[in-house]
Short mmCIF file of C-alpha atoms and ligand atoms in Angstrom, two decimals:
data_model
loop_
_atom_site.label_atom_id
_atom_site.label_comp_id
_atom_site.label_asym_id
_atom_site.label_seq_id
_atom_site.Cartn_x
_atom_site.Cartn_y
_atom_site.Cartn_z
CA UNK A 396 -70.69 -55.66 20.54
CA UNK A 397 -71.89 -54.03 17.31
CA UNK A 398 -73.73 -50.71 17.66
CA UNK A 399 -76.94 -50.68 15.61
CA UNK A 400 -79.52 -48.00 14.84
CA UNK A 401 -83.17 -48.37 13.93
CA UNK A 402 -85.24 -46.00 11.81
CA UNK A 403 -88.66 -44.69 12.81
CA UNK A 404 -90.84 -45.43 9.74
CA UNK A 405 -93.07 -42.38 10.37
CA UNK A 406 -90.23 -39.84 10.62
CA UNK A 407 -87.36 -41.50 8.76
CA UNK A 408 -85.08 -40.74 11.72
CA UNK A 409 -82.56 -43.26 13.00
CA UNK A 410 -83.32 -42.43 16.61
CA UNK A 411 -83.02 -45.76 18.40
CA UNK A 412 -79.63 -47.23 19.24
CA UNK A 413 -79.02 -50.73 20.48
CA UNK A 414 -76.27 -53.30 20.75
CA UNK A 415 -75.95 -56.40 18.60
CA UNK A 416 -75.18 -59.62 20.44
CA UNK A 417 -71.85 -61.12 19.45
CA UNK A 418 -71.03 -64.81 19.19
CA UNK A 419 -69.41 -65.14 22.62
CA UNK A 420 -72.30 -63.41 24.41
CA UNK A 421 -74.72 -65.62 22.51
CA UNK A 422 -72.81 -68.74 23.51
CA UNK A 423 -72.96 -67.67 27.17
CA UNK A 424 -76.75 -67.28 26.96
CA UNK A 425 -77.04 -70.62 25.17
CA UNK A 426 -75.02 -72.43 27.78
CA UNK A 427 -77.10 -70.89 30.61
CA UNK A 428 -80.28 -72.05 28.90
CA UNK A 429 -78.93 -75.52 28.22
CA UNK A 430 -78.28 -75.79 31.95
CA UNK A 431 -81.96 -75.06 32.69
CA UNK A 432 -83.39 -77.19 29.87
CA UNK A 433 -83.57 -80.36 31.94
CA UNK A 434 -85.57 -78.65 34.71
CA UNK A 435 -87.89 -77.05 32.17
CA UNK A 436 -88.58 -80.46 30.65
CA UNK A 437 -88.95 -82.06 34.10
CA UNK A 438 -91.58 -79.46 35.02
CA UNK A 439 -93.97 -81.46 32.83
CA UNK A 440 -96.66 -80.14 30.52
CA UNK A 441 -98.90 -78.96 33.38
CA UNK A 442 -96.07 -76.95 34.93
CA UNK A 443 -95.10 -75.40 31.62
CA UNK A 444 -98.73 -74.59 30.84
CA UNK A 445 -98.97 -72.69 34.14
CA UNK A 446 -95.88 -70.64 33.18
CA UNK A 447 -97.21 -69.89 29.70
CA UNK A 448 -100.51 -68.87 31.29
CA UNK A 449 -98.52 -66.46 33.46
CA UNK A 450 -96.88 -65.08 30.31
CA UNK A 451 -100.33 -64.44 28.78
CA UNK A 452 -101.31 -62.56 31.95
CA UNK A 453 -98.07 -60.55 31.94
CA UNK A 454 -98.55 -59.65 28.26
CA UNK A 455 -102.04 -58.44 29.16
CA UNK A 456 -100.64 -56.34 32.00
CA UNK A 457 -97.91 -54.81 29.81
CA UNK A 458 -100.10 -54.68 26.69
CA UNK A 459 -99.94 -50.91 26.27
CA UNK A 460 -96.17 -50.61 26.72
CA UNK A 461 -95.46 -53.40 24.21
CA UNK A 462 -98.03 -52.03 21.73
CA UNK A 463 -96.58 -48.51 22.06
CA UNK A 464 -93.10 -49.79 21.18
CA UNK A 465 -94.47 -51.84 18.27
CA UNK A 466 -96.27 -48.72 17.08
CA UNK A 467 -92.97 -46.89 16.70
CA UNK A 468 -91.31 -49.95 15.14
CA UNK A 469 -94.02 -50.32 12.48
CA UNK A 470 -95.72 -46.92 12.23
CA UNK A 471 -99.22 -48.34 12.75
CA UNK A 472 -101.39 -48.37 15.86
CA UNK A 473 -104.28 -50.79 15.48
CA UNK A 474 -102.20 -53.71 14.21
CA UNK A 475 -99.63 -53.05 16.96
CA UNK A 476 -102.35 -53.64 19.56
CA UNK A 477 -103.68 -56.63 17.62
CA UNK A 478 -100.22 -58.20 17.64
CA UNK A 479 -100.24 -58.22 21.45
CA UNK A 480 -103.86 -59.46 21.60
CA UNK A 481 -103.10 -62.14 19.00
CA UNK A 482 -100.06 -63.38 20.92
CA UNK A 483 -102.13 -63.70 24.10
CA UNK A 484 -104.80 -65.52 22.06
CA UNK A 485 -102.17 -67.84 20.55
CA UNK A 486 -100.96 -68.80 24.03
CA UNK A 487 -104.51 -69.64 25.13
CA UNK A 488 -105.06 -71.59 21.90
CA UNK A 489 -102.00 -73.75 22.49
CA UNK A 490 -102.87 -74.20 26.19
CA UNK A 491 -106.25 -75.64 25.15
CA UNK A 492 -104.72 -78.03 22.60
CA UNK A 493 -101.39 -79.10 24.08
CA UNK A 494 -102.73 -81.81 26.45
CA UNK A 495 -104.24 -83.67 23.50
CA UNK A 496 -101.36 -83.59 21.02
CA UNK A 497 -99.06 -86.42 22.09
CA UNK A 498 -100.19 -90.04 22.12
CA UNK A 499 -99.08 -92.40 24.88
CA UNK A 500 -99.43 -96.08 25.77
CA UNK A 501 -98.41 -99.36 24.17
CA UNK A 502 -99.31 -100.52 20.68
CA UNK A 503 -99.17 -104.22 19.82
CA UNK A 504 -96.90 -105.16 16.92
CA UNK A 505 -98.60 -106.17 13.67
CA UNK A 506 -96.13 -108.93 12.68
CA UNK A 507 -95.50 -110.19 16.18
CA UNK A 508 -98.04 -109.20 18.86
CA UNK A 509 -95.55 -110.17 21.59
CA UNK A 510 -93.43 -107.18 20.57
CA UNK A 511 -95.10 -103.89 21.42
CA UNK A 512 -93.98 -100.29 21.31
CA UNK A 513 -94.61 -97.09 23.23
CA UNK A 514 -93.59 -93.56 22.23
CA UNK A 515 -91.51 -91.15 24.27
CA UNK A 516 -91.28 -87.52 23.21
CA UNK A 517 -88.12 -85.55 23.89
CA UNK A 518 -87.96 -81.81 23.21
CA UNK A 519 -84.93 -80.16 21.64
CA UNK A 520 -83.04 -78.55 24.53
CA UNK A 521 -82.52 -75.23 22.72
CA UNK A 522 -84.48 -73.86 19.76
CA UNK A 523 -83.52 -70.70 17.86
CA UNK A 524 -86.12 -68.39 16.30
CA UNK A 525 -85.15 -65.74 13.72
CA UNK A 526 -87.91 -63.33 12.74
CA UNK A 527 -88.57 -60.53 10.20
CA UNK A 528 -89.77 -56.94 10.58
CA UNK A 529 -93.29 -57.05 9.19
CA UNK A 530 -95.05 -58.42 12.31
CA UNK A 531 -92.24 -58.14 14.87
CA UNK A 532 -94.01 -59.62 17.93
CA UNK A 533 -96.30 -62.11 16.18
CA UNK A 534 -93.51 -63.70 14.15
CA UNK A 535 -91.14 -63.78 17.13
CA UNK A 536 -93.69 -65.68 19.21
CA UNK A 537 -95.55 -67.84 16.66
CA UNK A 538 -93.07 -70.74 16.93
CA UNK A 539 -91.74 -69.79 20.38
CA UNK A 540 -95.01 -70.55 22.20
CA UNK A 541 -95.41 -74.16 21.01
CA UNK A 542 -91.65 -74.78 21.37
CA UNK A 543 -91.72 -73.67 25.04
CA UNK A 544 -94.84 -75.72 25.74
CA UNK A 545 -93.22 -78.76 24.13
CA UNK A 546 -90.38 -78.40 26.65
CA UNK A 547 -87.70 -76.60 24.63
CA UNK A 548 -85.89 -73.49 25.78
CA UNK A 549 -85.83 -70.75 23.15
CA UNK A 550 -83.58 -67.91 21.99
CA UNK A 551 -85.26 -65.40 19.65
CA UNK A 552 -83.39 -63.02 17.35
CA UNK A 553 -85.89 -60.48 16.04
CA UNK A 554 -85.24 -58.23 13.06
CA UNK A 555 -82.78 -55.37 13.55
CA UNK A 556 -85.27 -53.19 11.62
CA UNK A 557 -87.87 -53.32 14.44
CA UNK A 558 -86.09 -53.76 17.81
CA UNK A 559 -88.05 -51.48 20.15
CA UNK A 560 -90.70 -53.95 21.30
CA UNK A 561 -88.10 -56.23 22.89
CA UNK A 562 -87.45 -54.19 26.07
CA UNK A 563 -91.09 -54.05 27.27
CA UNK A 564 -91.56 -57.66 26.19
CA UNK A 565 -88.60 -58.72 28.37
CA UNK A 566 -90.37 -57.17 31.38
CA UNK A 567 -93.39 -59.43 30.76
CA UNK A 568 -91.15 -62.48 30.23
CA UNK A 569 -89.34 -61.79 33.53
CA UNK A 570 -92.61 -61.31 35.41
CA UNK A 571 -93.86 -64.65 34.13
CA UNK A 572 -90.68 -66.28 35.49
CA UNK A 573 -89.53 -67.36 32.04
CA UNK A 574 -86.22 -65.49 31.71
CA UNK A 575 -84.20 -68.69 32.23
CA UNK A 576 -85.82 -70.44 29.30
CA UNK A 577 -86.70 -67.64 26.89
CA UNK A 578 -84.19 -64.99 25.77
CA UNK A 579 -84.40 -62.28 23.14
CA UNK A 580 -81.06 -61.32 21.59
CA UNK A 581 -80.77 -58.22 19.44
CA UNK A 582 -78.62 -58.12 16.35
CA UNK A 583 -78.40 -58.27 12.58
CA UNK A 584 -77.64 -61.14 10.22
CA UNK A 585 -74.32 -61.90 11.96
CA UNK A 586 -76.15 -62.63 15.22
CA UNK A 587 -78.68 -64.72 13.28
CA UNK A 588 -75.90 -66.74 11.66
CA UNK A 589 -74.21 -67.28 15.05
CA UNK A 590 -77.53 -68.43 16.54
CA UNK A 591 -77.71 -71.27 13.99
CA UNK A 592 -74.36 -72.52 15.33
CA UNK A 593 -75.63 -72.51 18.92
CA UNK A 594 -79.03 -74.25 18.87
CA UNK A 595 -80.48 -77.74 18.29
CA UNK A 596 -83.20 -76.63 15.82
CA UNK A 597 -83.86 -73.37 14.01
CA UNK A 598 -87.16 -71.71 13.06
CA UNK A 599 -86.76 -68.96 10.48
CA UNK A 600 -89.26 -66.53 8.99
CA UNK A 601 -87.92 -64.22 6.32
CA UNK A 602 -86.87 -63.93 2.70
CA UNK A 603 -85.84 -66.72 0.34
CA UNK A 604 -82.20 -65.53 -0.06
CA UNK A 605 -81.66 -65.46 3.73
CA UNK A 606 -83.62 -68.70 4.08
CA UNK A 607 -81.12 -70.41 1.78
CA UNK A 608 -78.26 -69.27 4.05
CA UNK A 609 -80.12 -70.48 7.13
CA UNK A 610 -80.79 -73.85 5.50
CA UNK A 611 -77.11 -74.18 4.56
CA UNK A 612 -75.99 -73.31 8.11
CA UNK A 613 -78.45 -75.78 9.58
CA UNK A 614 -77.29 -78.50 7.18
CA UNK A 615 -73.69 -77.85 8.20
CA UNK A 616 -74.65 -78.30 11.86
CA UNK A 617 -77.01 -81.19 11.04
CA UNK A 618 -79.95 -79.56 12.83
CA UNK A 619 -83.52 -79.29 11.54
CA UNK A 620 -84.52 -76.02 9.88
CA UNK A 621 -88.15 -74.92 9.74
CA UNK A 622 -88.33 -72.21 7.10
CA UNK A 623 -91.28 -69.88 6.38
CA UNK A 624 -90.28 -67.70 3.44
CA UNK A 625 -91.67 -65.36 0.83
CA UNK A 626 -94.67 -65.71 -1.43
CA UNK A 627 -96.40 -64.39 -4.56
CA UNK A 628 -99.92 -65.42 -3.69
CA UNK A 629 -102.47 -65.49 -6.55
CA UNK A 630 -106.20 -64.81 -6.29
CA UNK A 631 -108.43 -66.35 -8.98
CA UNK A 632 -111.88 -64.79 -9.45
CA UNK A 633 -114.31 -66.88 -11.51
CA UNK A 634 -117.18 -65.22 -13.40
CA UNK A 635 -119.75 -66.75 -11.02
CA UNK A 636 -118.30 -64.77 -8.09
CA UNK A 637 -120.10 -62.13 -6.05
CA UNK A 638 -118.28 -59.00 -7.26
CA UNK A 639 -118.70 -57.04 -4.02
CA UNK A 640 -117.36 -59.87 -1.87
CA UNK A 641 -114.51 -60.62 -4.28
CA UNK A 642 -113.36 -56.98 -4.52
CA UNK A 643 -113.64 -56.52 -0.74
CA UNK A 644 -111.47 -59.59 -0.12
CA UNK A 645 -109.04 -58.71 -2.93
CA UNK A 646 -108.40 -55.23 -1.55
CA UNK A 647 -108.16 -56.23 2.12
CA UNK A 648 -105.85 -59.19 1.49
CA UNK A 649 -103.56 -57.17 -0.82
CA UNK A 650 -103.14 -53.91 1.10
CA UNK A 651 -103.70 -54.78 4.76
CA UNK A 652 -100.47 -53.93 6.63
CA UNK A 653 -99.51 -51.97 3.50
CA UNK A 654 -99.04 -55.33 1.79
CA UNK A 655 -96.15 -56.13 4.11
CA UNK A 656 -97.40 -59.62 4.84
CA UNK A 657 -96.11 -62.92 3.48
CA UNK A 658 -99.65 -64.15 2.73
CA UNK A 659 -100.69 -60.96 0.91
CA UNK A 660 -102.43 -61.41 -2.41
CA UNK A 661 -99.85 -60.17 -4.96
CA UNK A 662 -101.58 -60.95 -8.30
CA UNK A 663 -105.23 -61.18 -9.27
CA UNK A 664 -106.61 -63.26 -12.17
CA UNK A 665 -110.17 -62.35 -13.19
CA UNK A 666 -112.34 -64.17 -15.75
CA UNK A 667 -112.64 -61.98 -18.84
CA UNK A 668 -116.46 -61.60 -18.74
CA UNK A 669 -116.28 -59.79 -15.38
CA UNK A 670 -112.75 -58.37 -15.66
CA UNK A 671 -113.68 -54.76 -16.46
CA UNK A 672 -116.43 -54.55 -13.84
CA UNK A 673 -114.10 -56.11 -11.24
CA UNK A 674 -111.27 -53.74 -12.12
CA UNK A 675 -113.35 -50.57 -11.88
CA UNK A 676 -114.94 -51.64 -8.56
CA UNK A 677 -111.49 -52.55 -7.16
CA UNK A 678 -110.09 -49.17 -8.22
CA UNK A 679 -113.06 -47.40 -6.58
CA UNK A 680 -112.52 -49.23 -3.31
CA UNK A 681 -108.72 -48.77 -3.47
CA UNK A 682 -109.17 -45.01 -3.93
CA UNK A 683 -111.24 -44.83 -0.76
CA UNK A 684 -108.39 -46.23 1.39
CA UNK A 685 -106.66 -43.59 3.56
CA UNK A 686 -103.10 -43.21 4.82
CA UNK A 687 -102.66 -43.25 8.60
CA UNK A 688 -100.87 -39.91 8.15
CA UNK A 689 -100.77 -37.38 9.74
CA UNK A 690 -103.10 -38.89 12.33
CA UNK A 691 -102.16 -42.42 13.38
CA UNK A 692 -105.67 -42.97 14.73
CA UNK A 693 -107.17 -42.67 11.22
CA UNK A 694 -106.83 -44.59 7.96
CA UNK A 695 -105.92 -48.06 6.83
CA UNK A 696 -102.51 -47.70 5.18
CA UNK A 697 -99.40 -47.39 7.34
CA UNK A 698 -95.93 -46.38 6.22
CA UNK A 699 -93.45 -48.65 4.46
CA UNK A 700 -91.63 -50.03 7.50
CA UNK A 701 -88.28 -50.83 5.87
CA UNK A 702 -87.07 -47.99 3.63
CA UNK A 703 -85.14 -50.36 1.33
CA UNK A 704 -88.45 -52.05 0.49
CA UNK A 705 -89.70 -48.77 -1.04
CA UNK A 706 -87.05 -49.04 -3.77
CA UNK A 707 -88.34 -52.52 -4.68
CA UNK A 708 -91.95 -51.27 -4.87
CA UNK A 709 -90.89 -48.38 -7.09
CA UNK A 710 -88.83 -50.64 -9.35
CA UNK A 711 -91.75 -53.05 -9.78
CA UNK A 712 -94.15 -50.23 -10.67
CA UNK A 713 -91.68 -48.70 -13.15
CA UNK A 714 -90.98 -52.10 -14.73
CA UNK A 715 -94.74 -52.71 -15.13
CA UNK A 716 -95.27 -49.30 -16.74
CA UNK A 717 -92.33 -49.85 -19.11
CA UNK A 718 -93.95 -53.12 -20.23
CA UNK A 719 -97.40 -51.64 -20.92
CA UNK A 720 -98.98 -51.80 -17.47
CA UNK A 721 -101.17 -48.92 -16.25
CA UNK A 722 -101.24 -47.71 -12.63
CA UNK A 723 -104.99 -47.05 -12.36
CA UNK A 724 -104.69 -45.64 -8.86
CA UNK A 725 -101.78 -45.00 -6.48
CA UNK A 726 -98.46 -45.79 -8.13
CA UNK A 727 -96.17 -43.20 -6.53
CA UNK A 728 -94.16 -43.45 -3.32
CA UNK A 729 -95.15 -40.45 -1.18
CA UNK A 730 -93.00 -38.82 1.49
CA UNK A 731 -94.78 -37.38 4.52
CA UNK A 732 -92.91 -36.15 7.57
CA UNK A 733 -89.85 -38.18 6.58
CA UNK A 734 -91.75 -41.48 6.26
CA UNK A 735 -92.56 -43.31 3.01
CA UNK A 736 -96.07 -44.34 1.95
CA UNK A 737 -97.66 -46.02 -1.05
CA UNK A 738 -101.43 -45.85 -1.58
CA UNK A 739 -103.16 -49.01 -2.84
CA UNK A 740 -101.96 -49.39 -6.41
CA UNK A 741 -103.99 -51.25 -9.04
CA UNK A 742 -102.03 -52.21 -12.16
CA UNK A 743 -104.17 -52.87 -15.24
CA UNK A 744 -102.94 -54.68 -18.37
CA UNK A 745 -100.50 -56.68 -16.26
CA UNK A 746 -98.67 -59.65 -17.79
CA UNK A 747 -96.35 -62.44 -16.70
CA UNK A 748 -93.44 -60.51 -18.24
CA UNK A 749 -93.56 -58.04 -15.34
CA UNK A 750 -91.64 -58.24 -12.06
CA UNK A 751 -94.77 -57.16 -10.23
CA UNK A 752 -96.41 -60.43 -11.34
CA UNK A 753 -93.48 -62.79 -10.83
CA UNK A 754 -91.29 -61.47 -7.97
CA UNK A 755 -92.30 -60.86 -4.36
CA UNK A 756 -93.29 -57.17 -4.07
CA UNK A 757 -94.26 -56.96 -0.38
CA UNK A 758 -96.32 -53.82 -0.85
CA UNK A 759 -99.91 -52.67 -1.54
CA UNK A 760 -99.79 -53.37 -5.28
CA UNK A 761 -102.48 -55.32 -7.16
CA UNK A 762 -101.65 -56.39 -10.72
CA UNK A 763 -104.87 -57.58 -12.37
CA UNK A 764 -104.81 -60.03 -15.31
CA UNK A 765 -107.76 -61.40 -17.34
CA UNK A 766 -108.19 -65.11 -18.13
CA UNK A 767 -110.51 -67.03 -20.47
CA UNK A 768 -110.66 -70.60 -19.18
CA UNK A 769 -110.29 -72.02 -15.70
CA UNK A 770 -107.37 -74.10 -17.01
CA UNK A 771 -105.59 -70.88 -18.09
CA UNK A 772 -106.12 -69.35 -14.64
CA UNK A 773 -104.73 -72.42 -12.86
CA UNK A 774 -101.72 -72.52 -15.19
CA UNK A 775 -100.94 -68.83 -14.55
CA UNK A 776 -101.46 -69.15 -10.78
CA UNK A 777 -99.02 -72.09 -10.73
CA UNK A 778 -96.49 -70.32 -12.97
CA UNK A 779 -94.34 -69.19 -10.03
CA UNK A 780 -91.38 -70.33 -7.98
CA UNK A 781 -93.37 -69.64 -4.80
CA UNK A 782 -96.07 -71.76 -3.15
CA UNK A 783 -97.04 -70.13 0.13
CA UNK A 784 -100.79 -69.68 -0.27
CA UNK A 785 -103.49 -68.69 -2.75
CA UNK A 786 -107.19 -67.84 -2.99
CA UNK A 787 -110.15 -68.67 -5.23
CA UNK A 788 -113.51 -66.93 -5.54
CA UNK A 789 -116.51 -68.59 -7.20
CA UNK A 790 -120.30 -68.65 -6.98
CA UNK A 791 -120.29 -71.84 -4.93
CA UNK A 792 -117.87 -73.41 -2.49
CA UNK A 793 -117.75 -76.57 -4.65
CA UNK A 794 -116.66 -74.60 -7.71
CA UNK A 795 -114.00 -72.73 -5.73
CA UNK A 796 -112.78 -75.95 -4.11
CA UNK A 797 -112.40 -77.72 -7.47
CA UNK A 798 -110.03 -74.96 -8.59
CA UNK A 799 -108.30 -74.64 -5.21
CA UNK A 800 -107.37 -78.32 -5.25
CA UNK A 801 -105.31 -77.71 -8.39
CA UNK A 802 -103.24 -74.82 -7.00
CA UNK A 803 -99.67 -75.65 -5.96
CA UNK A 804 -99.59 -73.86 -2.60
CA UNK A 805 -99.74 -74.82 1.05
CA UNK A 806 -103.04 -73.09 1.86
CA UNK A 807 -105.87 -71.98 -0.40
CA UNK A 808 -108.57 -69.61 0.88
CA UNK A 809 -111.96 -70.26 -0.71
CA UNK A 810 -114.40 -67.36 -1.18
CA UNK A 811 -112.09 -65.14 0.86
CA UNK A 812 -108.34 -64.48 0.71
CA UNK A 813 -105.29 -64.59 3.01
CA UNK A 814 -107.22 -66.53 5.65
CA UNK A 815 -103.98 -67.95 7.08
CA UNK A 816 -103.45 -64.52 8.65
CA UNK A 817 -106.62 -64.97 10.69
CA UNK A 818 -106.90 -68.74 11.14
CA UNK A 819 -104.02 -70.84 12.49
CA UNK A 820 -105.73 -74.15 13.19
CA UNK A 821 -105.17 -75.90 9.85
CA UNK A 822 -101.87 -77.68 9.18
CA UNK A 823 -100.11 -76.47 6.04
CA UNK A 824 -96.74 -76.80 4.36
CA UNK A 825 -94.98 -74.12 2.37
CA UNK A 826 -94.54 -75.38 -1.21
CA UNK A 827 -91.64 -74.68 -3.61
CA UNK A 828 -89.32 -71.81 -2.53
CA UNK A 829 -91.80 -70.61 0.12
CA UNK A 830 -90.31 -72.82 2.79
CA UNK A 831 -89.56 -76.23 4.19
CA UNK A 832 -90.02 -78.27 7.34
CA UNK A 833 -93.19 -79.38 9.10
CA UNK A 834 -96.31 -77.26 9.43
CA UNK A 835 -96.06 -74.32 11.83
CA UNK A 836 -99.83 -74.33 12.19
CA UNK A 837 -102.17 -76.94 13.69
CA UNK A 838 -101.06 -79.88 15.88
CA UNK A 839 -97.85 -80.44 13.87
CA UNK A 840 -96.74 -76.93 14.91
CA UNK A 841 -96.31 -78.35 18.42
CA UNK A 842 -95.24 -81.90 17.57
CA UNK A 843 -92.31 -80.78 15.41
CA UNK A 844 -90.45 -79.62 18.52
CA UNK A 845 -90.49 -83.17 19.93
CA UNK A 846 -88.10 -85.88 18.86
CA UNK A 847 -89.86 -89.24 18.83
CA UNK A 848 -88.25 -92.08 20.65
CA UNK A 849 -89.63 -95.62 20.49
CA UNK A 850 -89.56 -97.98 23.46
CA UNK A 851 -89.85 -101.46 21.95
CA UNK A 852 -90.63 -104.30 24.38
CA UNK A 853 -90.63 -108.02 23.81
CA UNK A 854 -93.21 -109.68 26.08
CA UNK A 855 -92.24 -113.11 24.72
CA UNK A 856 -88.90 -114.94 24.61
CA UNK A 857 -86.02 -113.22 22.73
CA UNK A 858 -85.07 -115.10 19.54
CA UNK A 859 -81.84 -117.14 19.91
CA UNK A 860 -79.09 -116.72 17.32
CA UNK A 861 -79.92 -120.17 16.03
CA UNK A 862 -83.24 -118.90 14.69
CA UNK A 863 -81.20 -117.17 11.97
CA UNK A 864 -78.82 -120.07 11.24
CA UNK A 865 -78.38 -120.89 7.54
CA UNK A 866 -79.75 -124.33 8.20
CA UNK A 867 -82.59 -123.24 10.54
CA UNK A 868 -86.00 -124.71 9.66
P1 NAD B 1046 -84.80 -61.15 5.85
O1 NAD B 1046 -84.60 -62.51 5.27
O2 NAD B 1046 -84.04 -60.01 5.29
O3 NAD B 1046 -84.48 -61.15 7.42
C1 NAD B 1046 -85.13 -62.01 8.31
C2 NAD B 1046 -84.28 -62.22 9.54
O4 NAD B 1046 -83.09 -62.92 9.19
C3 NAD B 1046 -83.82 -60.94 10.24
O5 NAD B 1046 -83.94 -61.13 11.63
C4 NAD B 1046 -82.35 -60.84 9.83
O6 NAD B 1046 -81.54 -60.15 10.76
C5 NAD B 1046 -81.97 -62.30 9.79
N1 NAD B 1046 -80.77 -62.61 8.99
C6 NAD B 1046 -80.21 -61.90 7.98
N2 NAD B 1046 -79.13 -62.54 7.47
C7 NAD B 1046 -79.02 -63.69 8.17
C8 NAD B 1046 -78.12 -64.80 8.11
N3 NAD B 1046 -77.11 -64.85 7.23
N4 NAD B 1046 -78.30 -65.83 8.98
C9 NAD B 1046 -79.32 -65.82 9.87
N5 NAD B 1046 -80.20 -64.79 9.97
C10 NAD B 1046 -80.06 -63.75 9.13
O7 NAD B 1046 -86.38 -60.88 5.77
P2 NAD B 1046 -87.16 -59.56 6.13
O8 NAD B 1046 -86.89 -58.55 5.07
O9 NAD B 1046 -86.94 -59.21 7.55
O10 NAD B 1046 -88.69 -60.05 6.01
C11 NAD B 1046 -89.42 -60.02 4.84
C12 NAD B 1046 -89.48 -61.41 4.23
O11 NAD B 1046 -90.05 -62.31 5.17
C13 NAD B 1046 -90.39 -61.48 3.02
O12 NAD B 1046 -89.78 -62.25 2.03
C14 NAD B 1046 -91.63 -62.19 3.55
O13 NAD B 1046 -92.38 -62.87 2.58
C15 NAD B 1046 -91.04 -63.11 4.54
N6 NAD B 1046 -92.05 -63.55 5.51
C16 NAD B 1046 -92.48 -64.84 5.46
C17 NAD B 1046 -93.48 -65.26 6.34
C18 NAD B 1046 -94.00 -66.67 6.32
O14 NAD B 1046 -94.66 -67.08 7.27
N7 NAD B 1046 -93.77 -67.43 5.27
C19 NAD B 1046 -94.00 -64.35 7.26
C20 NAD B 1046 -93.54 -63.05 7.25
C21 NAD B 1046 -92.53 -62.65 6.38
#
């Protein structure tokens, strides 16, 4: 067993010790779960729905303990509570949909109506979930809930950066009677890599470099990999936009969770005629945002959860300044009580030569760039190796939609931004380096855990070999 330590993002202290799960311990858990997989499947959808309902109840009962642990993991209070509420809500959402997501019954053949087919859906016995540190509970459960409902058993390996929420969560899982089919294993990348060798399908949320390793491991084992990776989401603001609404959405979607969200807006393109007015209003609003330090019950901006991320934010700001960018507000990593903070940072005079415009920043930084024509804006928005999501503001929905349809990304928010954080009902793929595999959201987010089997019946007479003879008529 590897000894690991986690840092408290508000104090900078490595005050939480835990053990990483090694390959042999992981294999023992996997073989126990494989032994229960048949019974879990045989329970049927109604039986599994009852168990997931019990998990929602148990999460409600242990809400405060789980939220308190998440608060230390992430250094923020309100979002910690919202993660627990959101997970309970996600369970209820899937419970309402699941009975309607798999077709049944016979379909007559088109070429030969005597031959008909019926589907059978078989879950993967054991699914692995590997999650990142930015929303530790949400991203551990987002694929786990539909996988369990579909009839899979699941092993989750959360990030080693934010491990504290797992203990109170395990209490809720045990109370719901799910410990035989849902395990959390602690550990770093080595445990994650071992998990890929143990399961029948892998769901991964994290960075592109790790995603490539996960995809390679999955390919080696010939198992499906569902990858949700990084992004560099653009926001396009057309001159017909409502400036108040556009600046509100731009700020919220860029700095919520201190920008530590995959679907954060990370670059803002504003039509030249309104560029200066937009910029000064955005700066005004950004300056009004408060740190949640020293009082965690106040403010909007939490600490940088992962200290190594602070170095990336700093490097992107310095690179922008060296290339002519201006930090109009924020711009300096601040240390308070041992934790690291960055206030909302607006970068004026940004260009596509800067890292802050082309590489994932994962912080509360808003480079703003002017554009002249809509075609220019679309070209710049698409000039990226990422394709997670995007946003467009315009005076009318039709105008925004016309632009949104030309953006190469899996989800485009219209007249708002980062709506995928709030709305999980629409199916979406991750384009380019932002991921691969079926949609995690909408009906496909459930169906992808089921292998489709076809039962093909001939209600007429089977063809004799002679029907295929060279000299058959
Ligand atoms: P990361 O890739 O460093 O780590 C993610 C997880 O992978 C962790 O649990 C880690 O222990 C594990 N891991 C590390 N090496 C591994 C290996 N060789 N094999 C298997 N697992 C391994 O990512 P992070 O820094 O924790 O998270 C931030 C990244 O996640 C950002 O790029 C962000 O955009 C992305 N993200 C994407 C989404 C999405 O839905 N697309 C959501 C949230 C975060």
